[in-house]
Short mmCIF file of C-alpha atoms and ligand atoms in Angstrom, two decimals:
data_model
loop_
_atom_site.label_atom_id
_atom_site.label_comp_id
_atom_site.label_asym_id
_atom_site.label_seq_id
_atom_site.Cartn_x
_atom_site.Cartn_y
_atom_site.Cartn_z
CA MET I 1 -9.26 -86.16 35.26
CA THR I 2 -5.98 -87.44 33.82
CA ARG I 3 -2.84 -85.36 34.21
CA ARG I 4 -0.52 -85.19 31.19
CA ILE I 5 3.08 -85.72 32.27
CA ALA I 6 6.49 -85.72 30.59
CA ILE I 7 9.28 -87.73 32.22
CA LEU I 8 12.76 -86.36 31.53
CA GLY I 9 15.33 -88.99 32.52
CA ALA I 10 12.71 -91.76 32.34
CA THR I 11 15.31 -94.56 32.33
CA GLY I 12 17.02 -93.49 35.57
CA SER I 13 16.34 -94.24 39.21
CA ILE I 14 13.82 -91.39 39.70
CA GLY I 15 12.35 -92.07 36.26
CA LYS I 16 11.73 -95.73 37.14
CA SER I 17 10.12 -94.87 40.48
CA THR I 18 7.88 -92.39 38.65
CA LEU I 19 6.89 -95.06 36.14
CA ASP I 20 6.10 -97.48 38.92
CA LEU I 21 3.64 -94.96 40.42
CA VAL I 22 2.18 -94.07 37.04
CA GLU I 23 1.57 -97.74 36.21
CA ARG I 24 -0.22 -98.24 39.53
CA ASN I 25 -2.45 -95.22 38.83
CA ARG I 26 -3.10 -95.44 35.09
CA GLU I 27 -6.41 -93.63 35.33
CA ARG I 28 -4.71 -90.52 36.78
CA PHE I 29 -1.89 -90.01 34.26
CA GLU I 30 -1.17 -89.85 30.56
CA VAL I 31 2.53 -89.91 29.70
CA THR I 32 3.15 -87.53 26.79
CA ALA I 33 6.92 -87.69 26.38
CA VAL I 34 9.94 -89.53 27.77
CA THR I 35 13.70 -89.03 27.42
CA ALA I 36 17.03 -90.78 28.01
CA ALA I 37 20.69 -90.11 27.29
CA THR I 38 21.90 -93.23 25.47
CA ASN I 39 19.81 -96.15 26.66
CA ALA I 40 17.61 -96.75 23.60
CA ASP I 41 16.46 -100.21 24.71
CA ALA I 42 15.22 -99.00 28.09
CA LEU I 43 13.60 -95.92 26.55
CA ALA I 44 11.75 -98.01 23.98
CA ASP I 45 10.54 -100.24 26.79
CA VAL I 46 9.23 -97.17 28.66
CA VAL I 47 7.38 -96.04 25.52
CA ARG I 48 5.73 -99.46 25.14
CA ARG I 49 4.69 -99.47 28.80
CA THR I 50 3.32 -95.93 28.86
CA GLY I 51 2.12 -95.32 25.30
CA ALA I 52 4.10 -92.04 25.24
CA SER I 53 3.74 -90.25 21.91
CA PHE I 54 7.19 -88.57 21.90
CA ALA I 55 10.56 -90.08 22.82
CA ALA I 56 13.79 -88.08 22.80
CA ILE I 57 17.27 -89.51 23.15
CA ALA I 58 20.16 -87.14 23.85
CA ASP I 59 22.77 -89.12 21.92
CA GLU I 60 22.12 -88.48 18.22
CA ASN I 61 24.02 -91.66 17.30
CA ARG I 62 21.24 -93.66 18.97
CA TYR I 63 18.45 -92.11 16.91
CA ARG I 64 18.31 -94.90 14.31
CA GLU I 65 18.40 -97.64 16.96
CA LEU I 66 15.53 -96.03 18.89
CA ALA I 67 13.52 -95.39 15.71
CA GLU I 68 13.91 -99.06 14.71
CA LEU I 69 12.90 -100.27 18.16
CA LEU I 70 9.77 -98.11 18.03
CA ALA I 71 8.83 -98.78 14.40
CA GLY I 72 5.13 -99.61 14.18
CA THR I 73 4.20 -97.66 17.32
CA ASN I 74 2.56 -94.21 17.35
CA CYS I 75 5.56 -92.70 19.05
CA GLU I 76 7.48 -89.92 17.34
CA VAL I 77 11.24 -90.28 17.86
CA ALA I 78 13.77 -87.46 18.05
CA ALA I 79 17.38 -87.01 19.16
CA GLY I 80 19.67 -84.29 20.46
CA GLU I 81 19.52 -81.34 22.81
CA GLU I 82 16.60 -79.58 21.12
CA ALA I 83 14.56 -82.78 21.25
CA LEU I 84 14.97 -82.98 25.03
CA ALA I 85 13.58 -79.46 25.40
CA GLU I 86 10.77 -80.33 22.99
CA ALA I 87 9.89 -83.35 25.16
CA ALA I 88 9.59 -81.03 28.16
CA VAL I 89 7.05 -78.69 26.63
CA ARG I 90 5.06 -80.82 24.20
CA ASP I 91 1.54 -81.46 25.55
CA ALA I 92 2.56 -81.88 29.21
CA GLU I 93 1.05 -80.09 32.22
CA LEU I 94 3.53 -81.58 34.67
CA VAL I 95 7.18 -82.24 33.86
CA ILE I 96 9.25 -84.66 35.94
CA ALA I 97 12.77 -83.20 35.68
CA ALA I 98 14.90 -86.26 36.48
CA ILE I 99 17.90 -85.95 34.17
CA VAL I 100 21.12 -86.15 36.17
CA GLY I 101 23.58 -83.27 36.13
CA CYS I 102 23.82 -80.06 34.13
CA ALA I 103 22.42 -81.82 31.06
CA GLY I 104 19.00 -81.28 32.63
CA LEU I 105 19.33 -77.52 32.71
CA LYS I 106 17.98 -76.56 29.29
CA PRO I 107 15.01 -78.94 29.18
CA THR I 108 14.04 -78.01 32.75
CA MET I 109 14.29 -74.31 31.90
CA ALA I 110 12.15 -74.90 28.81
CA ALA I 111 9.40 -76.30 31.06
CA VAL I 112 9.76 -73.44 33.54
CA ARG I 113 9.63 -70.80 30.81
CA ALA I 114 6.50 -72.43 29.39
CA GLY I 115 4.83 -71.90 32.78
CA LEU I 116 4.41 -75.64 33.43
CA THR I 117 4.41 -77.32 36.83
CA VAL I 118 7.85 -78.87 37.29
CA ALA I 119 8.57 -81.72 39.68
CA LEU I 120 12.25 -81.03 40.18
CA ALA I 121 14.59 -83.91 41.00
CA ASN I 122 17.47 -82.52 38.92
CA LYS I 123 19.06 -80.59 41.78
CA GLU I 124 22.07 -79.57 39.67
CA ALA I 125 19.75 -77.33 37.63
CA LEU I 126 18.88 -75.28 40.73
CA VAL I 127 22.44 -75.33 42.04
CA THR I 128 23.86 -73.92 38.82
CA ALA I 129 21.02 -71.67 37.70
CA GLY I 130 18.92 -71.19 40.82
CA ALA I 131 18.35 -67.45 40.50
CA LEU I 132 17.63 -67.69 36.76
CA MET I 133 15.24 -70.57 37.28
CA THR I 134 13.26 -69.14 40.19
CA GLY I 135 13.17 -65.77 38.38
CA SER I 136 11.79 -67.42 35.24
CA ALA I 137 9.27 -69.39 37.30
CA ALA I 138 8.02 -66.18 38.93
CA ALA I 139 7.69 -64.54 35.50
CA SER I 140 5.97 -67.46 33.76
CA GLY I 141 3.80 -68.65 36.66
CA SER I 142 5.55 -72.04 36.71
CA THR I 143 5.33 -73.95 40.01
CA LEU I 144 8.46 -75.77 41.19
CA LEU I 145 7.65 -78.86 43.24
CA PRO I 146 10.74 -80.25 44.95
CA VAL I 147 11.23 -84.01 44.55
CA ASP I 148 14.43 -84.27 46.57
CA SER I 149 13.11 -85.84 49.77
CA GLU I 150 14.53 -83.13 52.07
CA HIS I 151 13.13 -80.24 50.04
CA ASN I 152 9.87 -82.03 49.52
CA ALA I 153 9.67 -82.40 53.32
CA ILE I 154 10.30 -78.68 53.79
CA PHE I 155 7.76 -77.83 51.09
CA GLN I 156 5.19 -79.93 52.96
CA CYS I 157 6.07 -78.37 56.36
CA LEU I 158 5.81 -74.84 54.92
CA ALA I 159 2.32 -75.34 53.49
CA GLY I 160 0.02 -72.59 54.72
CA SER I 161 2.76 -70.63 56.55
CA HIS I 162 4.04 -67.08 56.02
CA ALA I 163 7.67 -66.55 54.98
CA GLU I 164 8.28 -64.07 57.83
CA ASP I 165 7.27 -66.72 60.39
CA VAL I 166 10.06 -69.13 59.38
CA SER I 167 13.23 -68.79 61.45
CA ARG I 168 15.30 -71.58 59.86
CA ILE I 169 15.17 -74.84 58.00
CA ILE I 170 17.06 -77.94 59.00
CA LEU I 171 18.12 -80.41 56.32
CA THR I 172 18.74 -83.95 57.50
CA ALA I 173 21.54 -86.07 56.04
CA SER I 174 21.93 -89.81 56.52
CA GLY I 175 25.70 -89.40 56.77
CA GLY I 176 26.20 -91.87 53.90
CA PRO I 177 28.15 -95.14 53.95
CA PHE I 178 31.22 -93.60 55.66
CA ARG I 179 29.45 -91.85 58.56
CA THR I 180 31.30 -93.87 61.17
CA ALA I 181 34.37 -94.72 59.07
CA SER I 182 37.84 -93.60 60.16
CA ALA I 183 39.73 -91.03 58.10
CA ALA I 184 42.05 -93.85 56.97
CA ALA I 185 39.14 -96.01 55.81
CA ILE I 186 37.63 -93.04 53.93
CA ASP I 187 41.01 -92.47 52.25
CA ALA I 188 40.96 -96.02 50.93
CA ALA I 189 37.25 -96.12 49.94
CA THR I 190 36.45 -97.90 46.67
CA PRO I 191 33.66 -96.96 44.20
CA ALA I 192 31.70 -100.09 45.24
CA GLN I 193 31.81 -99.01 48.90
CA ALA I 194 30.91 -95.41 48.04
CA VAL I 195 27.78 -96.29 46.04
CA ALA I 196 26.48 -98.70 48.71
CA HIS I 197 24.18 -96.25 50.47
CA PRO I 198 22.84 -97.55 53.80
CA ASN I 199 19.22 -96.32 53.37
CA TRP I 200 18.47 -95.15 49.83
CA SER I 201 18.74 -96.86 46.47
CA MET I 202 19.88 -94.21 43.96
CA GLY I 203 21.89 -93.56 40.79
CA ALA I 204 25.71 -93.84 40.99
CA LYS I 205 26.53 -90.12 40.88
CA ILE I 206 24.20 -89.07 43.69
CA SER I 207 25.31 -92.08 45.74
CA VAL I 208 28.95 -90.93 45.62
CA ASP I 209 27.75 -87.40 46.45
CA SER I 210 26.03 -88.85 49.52
CA ALA I 211 29.27 -90.55 50.55
CA THR I 212 31.30 -87.30 50.36
CA LEU I 213 28.31 -85.30 51.76
CA MET I 214 28.59 -83.10 48.65
CA ASN I 215 24.99 -84.14 48.04
CA LYS I 216 23.98 -82.29 51.22
CA GLY I 217 26.08 -79.33 50.10
CA LEU I 218 24.25 -79.24 46.77
CA GLU I 219 20.97 -79.52 48.69
CA LEU I 220 21.96 -76.57 50.86
CA ILE I 221 22.30 -74.45 47.70
CA GLU I 222 19.10 -75.94 46.28
CA ALA I 223 17.22 -75.06 49.51
CA HIS I 224 18.50 -71.48 49.38
CA TYR I 225 16.99 -70.96 45.93
CA LEU I 226 13.79 -72.90 46.51
CA PHE I 227 12.88 -71.33 49.85
CA GLY I 228 14.65 -67.95 49.66
CA LEU I 229 16.58 -68.29 52.94
CA PRO I 230 20.22 -67.21 53.43
CA SER I 231 22.93 -69.77 54.19
CA ALA I 232 22.96 -68.77 57.90
CA ARG I 233 19.34 -69.91 58.27
CA ILE I 234 19.82 -73.34 56.69
CA ASP I 235 21.28 -75.93 59.06
CA ILE I 236 22.35 -79.49 58.42
CA VAL I 237 22.08 -82.33 60.90
CA ILE I 238 23.10 -85.97 60.48
CA HIS I 239 20.21 -88.36 61.05
CA PRO I 240 21.32 -91.93 60.24
CA GLN I 241 17.83 -93.50 60.13
CA SER I 242 16.61 -91.27 57.23
CA VAL I 243 13.12 -91.20 58.72
CA VAL I 244 12.86 -87.48 59.50
CA HIS I 245 13.32 -86.03 56.02
CA SER I 246 13.81 -82.40 57.12
CA LEU I 247 12.39 -79.79 59.50
CA VAL I 248 11.21 -76.19 59.61
CA GLU I 249 11.56 -74.04 62.72
CA PHE I 250 9.13 -71.15 63.14
CA VAL I 251 9.59 -67.92 65.11
CA ASP I 252 7.41 -69.18 67.97
CA GLY I 253 9.79 -72.12 68.55
CA SER I 254 7.52 -74.71 66.90
CA VAL I 255 9.39 -77.18 64.73
CA LEU I 256 7.53 -79.15 62.05
CA ALA I 257 9.04 -82.24 60.47
CA GLN I 258 7.97 -84.61 57.72
CA LEU I 259 8.61 -88.31 58.39
CA GLY I 260 8.29 -91.40 56.25
CA SER I 261 10.05 -94.55 55.12
CA PRO I 262 13.14 -93.81 53.02
CA ASP I 263 11.49 -94.45 49.66
CA MET I 264 11.65 -91.87 46.87
CA ARG I 265 8.18 -92.88 45.71
CA ILE I 266 6.75 -90.83 48.62
CA PRO I 267 8.06 -87.41 47.49
CA ILE I 268 7.54 -88.35 43.83
CA ALA I 269 3.90 -89.27 44.56
CA TYR I 270 3.46 -85.99 46.40
CA ALA I 271 4.66 -84.08 43.32
CA LEU I 272 2.62 -86.23 40.91
CA ALA I 273 -0.64 -85.76 42.83
CA TRP I 274 -0.08 -82.19 44.18
CA PRO I 275 -2.13 -80.45 45.48
CA GLU I 276 -3.90 -83.72 46.25
CA ARG I 277 -2.30 -86.90 47.56
CA MET I 278 -2.23 -90.44 46.25
CA ALA I 279 -1.57 -93.84 47.78
CA THR I 280 1.89 -95.41 47.41
CA PRO I 281 3.00 -99.03 47.88
CA THR I 282 5.69 -97.96 50.38
CA GLN I 283 6.26 -99.56 53.78
CA PRO I 284 4.16 -97.83 56.46
CA LEU I 285 6.38 -96.12 59.02
CA ASP I 286 6.74 -98.34 62.08
CA LEU I 287 8.26 -96.07 64.73
CA ALA I 288 8.19 -98.70 67.46
CA SER I 289 10.36 -101.06 65.42
CA ILE I 290 12.69 -98.23 64.37
CA ALA I 291 12.85 -97.41 68.11
CA ARG I 292 15.56 -94.75 67.95
CA LEU I 293 15.84 -91.55 65.94
CA GLU I 294 19.38 -90.17 66.29
CA PHE I 295 20.85 -86.81 65.37
CA GLU I 296 24.46 -85.58 65.33
CA GLN I 297 26.61 -82.78 63.96
CA PRO I 298 28.38 -83.45 60.64
CA ASP I 299 32.15 -83.87 61.06
CA PRO I 300 33.83 -81.08 59.04
CA GLN I 301 37.23 -82.81 59.11
CA ARG I 302 36.18 -86.08 57.50
CA PHE I 303 33.56 -84.45 55.26
CA PRO I 304 34.97 -81.12 53.98
CA ALA I 305 32.53 -81.02 51.03
CA LEU I 306 29.88 -79.37 53.20
CA ARG I 307 32.14 -76.41 53.99
CA LEU I 308 33.04 -76.05 50.30
CA ALA I 309 29.40 -75.97 49.26
CA ARG I 310 28.49 -73.44 51.95
CA GLU I 311 31.40 -71.23 50.89
CA ALA I 312 30.30 -71.49 47.24
CA LEU I 313 26.74 -70.52 48.17
CA GLU I 314 27.97 -67.53 50.19
CA ALA I 315 30.42 -66.46 47.46
CA GLY I 316 27.55 -66.63 44.95
CA ALA I 317 28.21 -65.51 41.34
CA ALA I 318 29.75 -68.42 39.41
CA ALA I 319 30.98 -70.40 42.44
CA PRO I 320 28.04 -72.88 42.64
CA VAL I 321 28.41 -73.61 38.90
CA VAL I 322 32.13 -74.32 39.34
CA LEU I 323 31.46 -76.45 42.44
CA ASN I 324 28.90 -78.53 40.57
CA ALA I 325 30.92 -78.98 37.35
CA ALA I 326 34.14 -79.86 39.16
CA ASN I 327 32.25 -82.30 41.35
CA GLU I 328 30.63 -84.05 38.37
CA ILE I 329 34.01 -84.56 36.69
CA ALA I 330 35.69 -85.64 39.91
CA VAL I 331 32.92 -88.13 40.75
CA ALA I 332 33.06 -89.62 37.23
CA SER I 333 36.86 -89.96 37.54
CA PHE I 334 36.50 -91.64 40.93
CA LEU I 335 33.89 -94.06 39.58
CA ALA I 336 36.23 -94.83 36.65
CA GLY I 337 39.03 -95.59 39.11
CA SER I 338 41.21 -92.65 38.01
CA ILE I 339 41.28 -90.78 41.33
CA ARG I 340 40.94 -91.77 44.98
CA PHE I 341 37.87 -90.94 47.08
CA PRO I 342 39.36 -87.97 49.06
CA GLN I 343 40.61 -86.45 45.80
CA VAL I 344 37.00 -85.83 44.72
CA VAL I 345 36.74 -82.97 47.22
CA ASP I 346 40.36 -81.86 46.62
CA VAL I 347 39.60 -81.46 42.92
CA VAL I 348 36.52 -79.34 43.69
CA GLN I 349 38.52 -77.17 46.12
CA GLU I 350 41.25 -76.65 43.51
CA ALA I 351 38.71 -75.73 40.84
CA LEU I 352 37.08 -73.18 43.14
CA ASN I 353 40.47 -71.67 43.99
CA ALA I 354 41.35 -71.35 40.30
CA ALA I 355 37.96 -69.99 39.17
CA ASP I 356 37.64 -66.41 38.01
CA TYR I 357 34.31 -66.02 36.22
CA ASP I 358 31.72 -63.27 36.20
CA ALA I 359 28.27 -64.06 37.59
CA PRO I 360 26.22 -65.84 34.90
CA GLY I 361 23.44 -63.69 33.47
CA SER I 362 21.85 -66.36 31.29
CA ILE I 363 21.59 -70.12 30.87
CA ASP I 364 24.17 -69.90 28.07
CA ASP I 365 26.57 -68.21 30.52
CA VAL I 366 25.97 -71.01 33.03
CA LEU I 367 26.66 -73.63 30.38
CA GLU I 368 29.82 -71.84 29.26
CA ILE I 369 31.17 -71.67 32.84
CA ASP I 370 30.21 -75.31 33.26
CA ARG I 371 32.06 -76.26 30.04
CA ALA I 372 35.16 -74.20 30.86
CA THR I 373 35.34 -75.61 34.40
CA ARG I 374 35.08 -79.18 33.15
CA GLU I 375 37.93 -78.59 30.70
CA LYS I 376 40.09 -76.93 33.34
CA VAL I 377 39.43 -79.71 35.86
CA LYS I 378 40.28 -82.41 33.32
CA SER I 379 43.58 -80.77 32.48
CA MET I 380 44.33 -80.19 36.17
CA MET I 381 43.76 -83.89 36.83
CA GLN I 382 45.86 -84.93 33.82
CA ALA I 383 48.69 -82.64 34.93
CA SER I 384 48.66 -84.12 38.43
CA CYS I 385 48.81 -87.69 37.00
CA THR I 386 51.86 -86.97 34.82
P1 NDP V 1 20.25 -91.87 37.13
O1 NDP V 1 21.70 -91.81 36.80
O2 NDP V 1 19.68 -93.10 37.70
O3 NDP V 1 19.37 -91.49 35.82
C1 NDP V 1 19.67 -90.35 35.07
C2 NDP V 1 18.69 -90.18 33.92
O4 NDP V 1 19.13 -89.04 33.15
C3 NDP V 1 18.66 -91.35 32.95
O5 NDP V 1 17.40 -91.39 32.32
C4 NDP V 1 19.74 -90.97 31.93
O6 NDP V 1 19.56 -91.64 30.67
C5 NDP V 1 19.48 -89.48 31.82
N1 NDP V 1 20.67 -88.73 31.41
C6 NDP V 1 21.94 -88.89 31.88
N2 NDP V 1 22.80 -88.06 31.23
C7 NDP V 1 22.05 -87.37 30.35
C8 NDP V 1 22.37 -86.41 29.34
N3 NDP V 1 23.63 -85.98 29.13
N4 NDP V 1 21.36 -85.93 28.58
C9 NDP V 1 20.09 -86.37 28.74
N5 NDP V 1 19.73 -87.30 29.66
C10 NDP V 1 20.70 -87.79 30.46
O7 NDP V 1 19.98 -90.61 38.10
P2 NDP V 1 18.92 -90.50 39.27
O8 NDP V 1 17.57 -90.91 38.79
O9 NDP V 1 19.47 -91.09 40.50
O10 NDP V 1 18.92 -88.92 39.53
C11 NDP V 1 18.27 -88.00 38.66
C12 NDP V 1 18.29 -86.63 39.31
O11 NDP V 1 17.51 -86.69 40.50
C13 NDP V 1 19.69 -86.18 39.76
O12 NDP V 1 19.82 -84.80 39.59
C14 NDP V 1 19.73 -86.53 41.23
O13 NDP V 1 20.60 -85.68 41.96
C15 NDP V 1 18.29 -86.28 41.61
N6 NDP V 1 17.82 -87.05 42.77
C16 NDP V 1 17.87 -88.41 42.75
C17 NDP V 1 17.45 -89.14 43.83
C18 NDP V 1 17.42 -90.64 43.80
O14 NDP V 1 16.93 -91.25 44.75
N7 NDP V 1 17.89 -91.28 42.76
C19 NDP V 1 17.01 -88.48 45.08
C20 NDP V 1 16.93 -87.06 44.96
C21 NDP V 1 17.36 -86.36 43.85
P3 NDP V 1 20.34 -93.06 30.35
O15 NDP V 1 19.58 -94.11 31.12
O16 NDP V 1 20.21 -93.22 28.90
O17 NDP V 1 21.75 -92.89 30.82
#
């Protein structure tokens, strides 16, 4: 039987890996809808390859360009925020939520509220609206399938277990490109160095997050909401080979881990085929040639982002929203060459210190805190440049 899927963020890194798997398994999937932010050319190409019947582009100024590119096809074209949410719910059974950042929040929530199965790559949606999203999923019957490799690993290790039998989960982190770099080298890191991840090929924003370890901090918050464990029962360990994707420890002392080559097509395939499995073209794991699997504690001095994220999770209320928004602005400024690498975390710390918001009670509240934080962070950064 074919599964009808919508791919939100179809032109990105996760979107492309999803398409690769879909094209190798055409008999299993029908793509109903696809979305992008601004990249009309790439989105039109995705439509031609998949035969999707609905394409939504976030930037309304690109509507005409996309419509012209798709003239003569059977694909309906739409633009703007509402169109992204429409793409999530129209005809799909499974929604791949792979928009980057807070922009993915509303369309992902639309899929959750509609009770659909959601393969969730867009970690920022859970970080900023975790309680709202898991609450909505419980109410609508929506299943959240984690695509992030660590959470996907934990999801696999937890299969068939009882919540009361889990003592802790252990997220692995590669350590990023600056794992062994001196503090001085980290101070001088360029955007090109920061996006050059040693093991994974990913979009620019998440690559910088991996370099600061903020990515692991966001994943800590994501894990809390997905698996319902407090901060004290979620540990982080550096594992440079990125072969052990995460672990679950049970009350009897057993520890289960999921291993595999560092290729996002493995967790994406798991979500696409769930509760079955499907073959992927990834490298089989050759443990003898890998030879060593190493583990070490993260260094809190060189990578303060982890502490910030844990504090934001424990503070709760609006803190994770502020952390995420400030980080997105700071990362974009770093990539644009406006601030230095260590300032990314400084900016987030400053934003958290200055924040004074009530706990968000709705998605609109989350988006308002997100908007206000971005504005405040931009003016803070401008003030410090003048
Ligand atoms: P990319 O930057 O490669 O792609 C992002 C996608 O989202 C593109 O399709 C982009 O469209 C679209 N998009 C960007 N901004 C907006 C917006 N404002 N409105 C609507 N659509 C938008 O990101 P990744 O694929 O790397 O990451 C996607 C998500 O998955 C992130 O949340 C990331 O943290 C998470 N993730 C990624 C992993 C990876 O290996 N890449 C691993 C685990 C999680 P356009 O092309 O037009 O810009």
